Coordinates of C-alpha atoms in Angstrom, one line a residue:
X1 CA -13.4 7.9 18.1
X2 CA -11.5 6.0 15.5
X3 CA -14.6 6.0 13.3
X4 CA -15.0 9.8 13.8
X5 CA -11.4 10.4 12.8
X6 CA -11.8 8.2 9.8
X7 CA -15.0 10.0 8.9
X8 CA -13.2 13.4 9.1
X9 CA -10.5 12.0 6.7
X10 CA -13.2 10.9 4.3
X11 CA -14.9 14.3 4.4
X12 CA -11.7 16.0 3.4
X13 CA -11.1 13.3 0.7
X14 CA -14.5 13.9 -0.9
X15 CA -13.6 17.5 -1.5
X16 CA -10.7 16.6 -3.6
X17 CA -11.0 12.9 -4.6
X18 CA -9.7 13.3 -8.1
X19 CA -6.7 15.2 -6.7
X20 CA -5.8 12.1 -4.7
X21 CA -6.8 9.3 -7.1
X22 CA -5.3 10.6 -10.3
X23 CA -1.7 11.2 -9.0
X24 CA -1.9 7.9 -7.2
X25 CA -2.6 5.9 -10.4
X26 CA -0.3 7.6 -12.8
X27 CA 2.8 5.4 -12.1
X28 CA 0.7 2.2 -12.0
X29 CA -0.9 3.1 -15.3
X30 CA 2.4 3.6 -17.0
X31 CA 3.5 0.2 -15.6
X32 CA 0.3 -1.4 -16.8
X33 CA 0.5 -0.2 -20.4
X34 CA 4.3 0.0 -20.9
X35 CA 5.2 -3.2 -19.1
X36 CA 2.1 -5.3 -18.8
X37 CA 0.4 -4.5 -22.2
X38 CA 3.4 -3.7 -24.5
X39 CA 6.2 -5.9 -23.2
X40 CA 3.7 -8.6 -22.3
X41 CA 3.5 -9.6 -26.0
X42 CA 7.3 -9.5 -26.5
X43 CA 8.9 -10.9 -23.3
X44 CA 8.9 -14.7 -23.0
X45 CA 7.2 -15.7 -19.7
X46 CA 6.7 -19.1 -18.2
X47 CA 3.7 -19.2 -15.9
X48 CA 0.2 -20.6 -15.6
X49 CA -1.2 -17.2 -16.5
X50 CA -0.4 -14.6 -19.1
X51 CA 2.1 -11.8 -18.4
X52 CA -0.5 -9.0 -18.3
X53 CA -2.5 -10.9 -15.7
X54 CA 0.6 -11.6 -13.7
X55 CA 1.8 -8.0 -13.7
X56 CA -1.6 -6.5 -13.2
X57 CA -2.2 -8.4 -10.0
X58 CA 1.0 -6.8 -8.6
X59 CA 0.2 -3.3 -10.0
X60 CA -3.1 -3.2 -8.0
X61 CA -1.1 -3.6 -4.8
X62 CA 1.5 -1.1 -6.0
X63 CA -1.2 1.5 -6.4
X64 CA -2.0 1.1 -2.7
X65 CA 1.6 1.6 -1.9
X66 CA 2.2 4.7 -4.0
X67 CA -1.1 6.4 -3.0
X68 CA -0.6 5.7 0.7
X69 CA 2.9 7.1 0.7
X70 CA 3.8 9.7 -2.0
X71 CA 0.3 11.0 -2.6
X72 CA -1.5 11.2 0.8
X73 CA 1.7 11.3 2.8
X74 CA 2.2 15.1 2.4
X75 CA -1.2 15.7 4.1
X76 CA 0.0 13.8 7.1
X77 CA 3.4 15.5 7.1
X78 CA 1.5 18.7 7.3
X79 CA -0.7 17.4 10.1
X80 CA 2.2 16.3 12.2
X81 CA 4.8 19.0 11.5
X82 CA 3.1 22.2 10.5
X83 CA -0.7 22.6 11.2
X84 CA -0.5 20.5 14.4
X85 CA -3.8 18.9 13.8
X86 CA -2.7 15.9 15.7
X87 CA -2.0 17.9 18.8
X88 CA -5.6 19.2 18.6
X89 CA -6.8 15.6 18.4
X90 CA -4.8 14.7 21.4
X91 CA -6.8 17.2 23.5
X92 CA -10.0 15.3 22.5
X93 CA -11.3 12.2 24.3
X94 CA -9.4 10.0 21.6
X95 CA -6.4 8.2 22.8
X96 CA -3.2 7.8 20.8
X97 CA -4.1 4.3 19.4
X98 CA -7.5 5.6 18.2
X99 CA -5.8 8.6 16.5
X100 CA -3.2 6.5 14.7
X101 CA -5.8 3.9 13.6
X102 CA -8.2 6.6 12.4
X103 CA -5.5 8.3 10.3
X104 CA -4.3 5.0 8.9
X105 CA -7.7 3.8 8.0
X106 CA -8.4 7.2 6.3
X107 CA -5.3 6.8 4.1
X108 CA -6.2 3.2 3.4
X109 CA -9.7 4.1 2.2
X110 CA -8.2 6.7 -0.1
X111 CA -5.6 4.3 -1.6
X112 CA -8.3 1.6 -2.1
X113 CA -10.2 4.0 -4.4
X114 CA -7.2 4.3 -6.7
X115 CA -6.5 0.6 -6.6
X116 CA -10.1 -0.2 -7.7
X117 CA -9.6 2.2 -10.7
X118 CA -6.5 0.3 -11.7
X119 CA -8.3 -3.0 -11.2
X120 CA -11.0 -1.9 -13.6
X121 CA -8.6 -0.6 -16.2
X122 CA -6.5 -3.8 -16.1
X123 CA -9.6 -5.9 -16.5
X124 CA -10.7 -3.8 -19.5
X125 CA -7.2 -4.3 -21.0
X126 CA -7.6 -8.1 -20.8
X127 CA -6.1 -9.1 -17.4
X128 CA -8.0 -12.1 -16.0
X129 CA -8.1 -10.8 -12.4
X130 CA -11.8 -10.9 -11.7
X131 CA -13.4 -13.9 -9.9
X132 CA -16.4 -14.4 -7.7
X133 CA -15.0 -17.1 -5.4
X134 CA -14.4 -16.8 -1.7
X135 CA -10.7 -16.3 -2.4
X136 CA -11.6 -12.9 -3.9
X137 CA -12.6 -11.7 -0.4
X138 CA -9.2 -12.8 0.9
X139 CA -7.6 -10.7 -1.9
X140 CA -9.6 -7.7 -0.9
X141 CA -8.5 -8.2 2.7
X142 CA -4.9 -8.2 1.6
X143 CA -5.4 -4.8 -0.1
X144 CA -6.8 -3.4 3.1
X145 CA -3.7 -4.8 5.0
X146 CA -1.5 -3.2 2.3
X147 CA -3.2 0.2 2.9
X148 CA -2.8 -0.1 6.7
X149 CA 0.9 -1.1 6.5
X150 CA 2.0 1.7 4.2
X151 CA -0.3 4.2 5.9
X152 CA 1.4 3.5 9.2
X153 CA 4.8 3.7 7.6
X154 CA 3.9 7.1 6.2
X155 CA 2.8 8.3 9.6
X156 CA 6.1 7.2 11.1
X157 CA 8.0 9.0 8.3
X158 CA 5.9 12.1 9.0
X159 CA 6.8 11.9 12.7
X160 CA 10.5 11.5 12.2
X161 CA 11.2 13.7 9.2
X162 CA 12.2 17.2 10.1
X163 CA 11.2 18.7 6.8
X164 CA 9.6 18.0 3.4
X165 CA 12.9 17.0 1.7
X166 CA 13.7 14.5 4.4
X167 CA 10.3 13.1 4.2
X168 CA 10.6 12.5 0.4
X169 CA 14.1 11.1 0.9
X170 CA 12.9 8.5 3.4
X171 CA 10.1 7.4 1.1
X172 CA 12.4 7.2 -1.9
X173 CA 14.9 5.1 0.1
X174 CA 12.5 2.6 1.6
X175 CA 9.5 2.5 -0.7
X176 CA 10.6 2.7 -4.3
X177 CA 13.2 -0.1 -4.1
X178 CA 10.5 -2.5 -3.1
X179 CA 9.2 -2.4 -6.7
X180 CA 12.2 -4.4 -7.7
X181 CA 12.0 -6.8 -4.7
X182 CA 8.4 -7.9 -4.9
X183 CA 8.0 -10.4 -7.8
X184 CA 6.1 -7.7 -9.6
X185 CA 7.6 -8.0 -13.1
X186 CA 9.4 -11.3 -12.9
X187 CA 9.0 -14.8 -11.4
X188 CA 10.9 -15.4 -8.3
X189 CA 12.5 -18.5 -9.7
X190 CA 14.8 -16.5 -12.0
X191 CA 16.8 -15.4 -8.9
X192 CA 17.8 -19.0 -8.1
X193 CA 19.5 -19.3 -4.7
X194 CA 19.1 -15.6 -4.1
X195 CA 15.3 -15.6 -4.1
X196 CA 15.2 -15.5 -0.3
X197 CA 16.2 -11.8 -0.6
X198 CA 12.6 -10.9 -1.5
X199 CA 11.4 -12.0 1.9
X200 CA 12.7 -8.7 3.4
X201 CA 10.2 -6.7 1.3
X202 CA 6.7 -6.2 2.7
X203 CA 5.5 -5.6 -0.9
X204 CA 6.7 -9.0 -1.9
X205 CA 4.5 -10.6 0.7
X206 CA 1.5 -8.4 -0.2
X207 CA 1.8 -9.1 -3.9
X208 CA 2.2 -12.8 -3.3
X209 CA -0.8 -13.0 -1.0
X210 CA -3.0 -10.9 -3.3
X211 CA -1.9 -12.7 -6.5
X212 CA -2.5 -16.1 -4.9
X213 CA -6.0 -15.1 -3.8
X214 CA -7.3 -13.8 -7.1
X215 CA -5.6 -16.4 -9.2
X216 CA -6.8 -19.4 -7.2
X217 CA -3.3 -20.6 -6.1
X218 CA -3.7 -20.2 -2.3
X219 CA -1.3 -22.4 -0.3
X220 CA 0.4 -22.3 3.1
X221 CA 2.8 -19.7 1.9
X222 CA -0.1 -17.4 1.1
X223 CA -1.0 -17.3 4.8
X224 CA 2.6 -17.1 5.9
X225 CA 3.0 -14.0 3.8
X226 CA -0.2 -12.6 5.4
X227 CA 1.2 -13.4 8.8
X228 CA 4.4 -11.5 8.0
X229 CA 2.3 -8.5 6.9
X230 CA 0.3 -8.5 10.1
X231 CA 3.5 -8.7 12.2
X232 CA 4.9 -5.7 10.3
X233 CA 1.7 -3.8 10.9
X234 CA 1.8 -4.4 14.6
X235 CA 5.4 -3.3 14.7
X236 CA 4.7 -0.1 12.8
X237 CA 1.6 0.6 15.0
X238 CA 3.8 0.3 18.1
X239 CA 6.5 2.5 16.7
X240 CA 3.9 5.2 15.7
X241 CA 2.4 5.2 19.2
X242 CA 5.8 5.6 20.8
X243 CA 6.8 8.4 18.5
X244 CA 3.6 10.4 19.3
X245 CA 4.1 9.8 23.1
X246 CA 7.7 11.0 22.8
X247 CA 6.5 14.2 21.0
X248 CA 4.0 14.8 23.8
X249 CA 6.7 14.5 26.4
X250 CA 9.0 16.8 24.5

């Protein structure tokens, strides 16, 4: 049943793919050119890679985040609050876990499409983020985890938000600040003794794991970050299931 729900999401996506991909890549594109390309040649940066490559590796993950939340999120707000499509699914043989996973994987697939576009554009701009080593597969797996994490968060927001404005407010409060707590535009070392603060941001762990994977710098901290992401995903999955059960009872 999870596959059938995912397939339904993909059928809807095919009807308006550009309407999902283009809005999802607009902010990452601005970051790529304004920060990575333009400022990259001006701002002094101490690292084993150039600034464009450093920033691009994070922007690919950010594309997953923005598409999974702000772009596709309104469809799921509608599903849970207005059209009641989820209630219809609950009358089918699918259980709650299958419904949540099917919806989350659908959002993930949509967001991956946008991230691949950014990946290609960044490469054309000169970012050295393509490799054909096994670590590349780990990096792609991290992107999938990113999609699932933010998809589940979006589903939770859609379940708890009473209206459109509240939904947007929750996303702005919890999603956008992560851009500045993720080692996206700067090296964590500049924070000195305060660098531990970044550990509270899921985006930081996703960016670190993805960047390590595609830049051949995998170490134990890469897998620790992946472990943190998996724990957050399991937590979000549990919360989403409980919220749907609560809605059924009420």
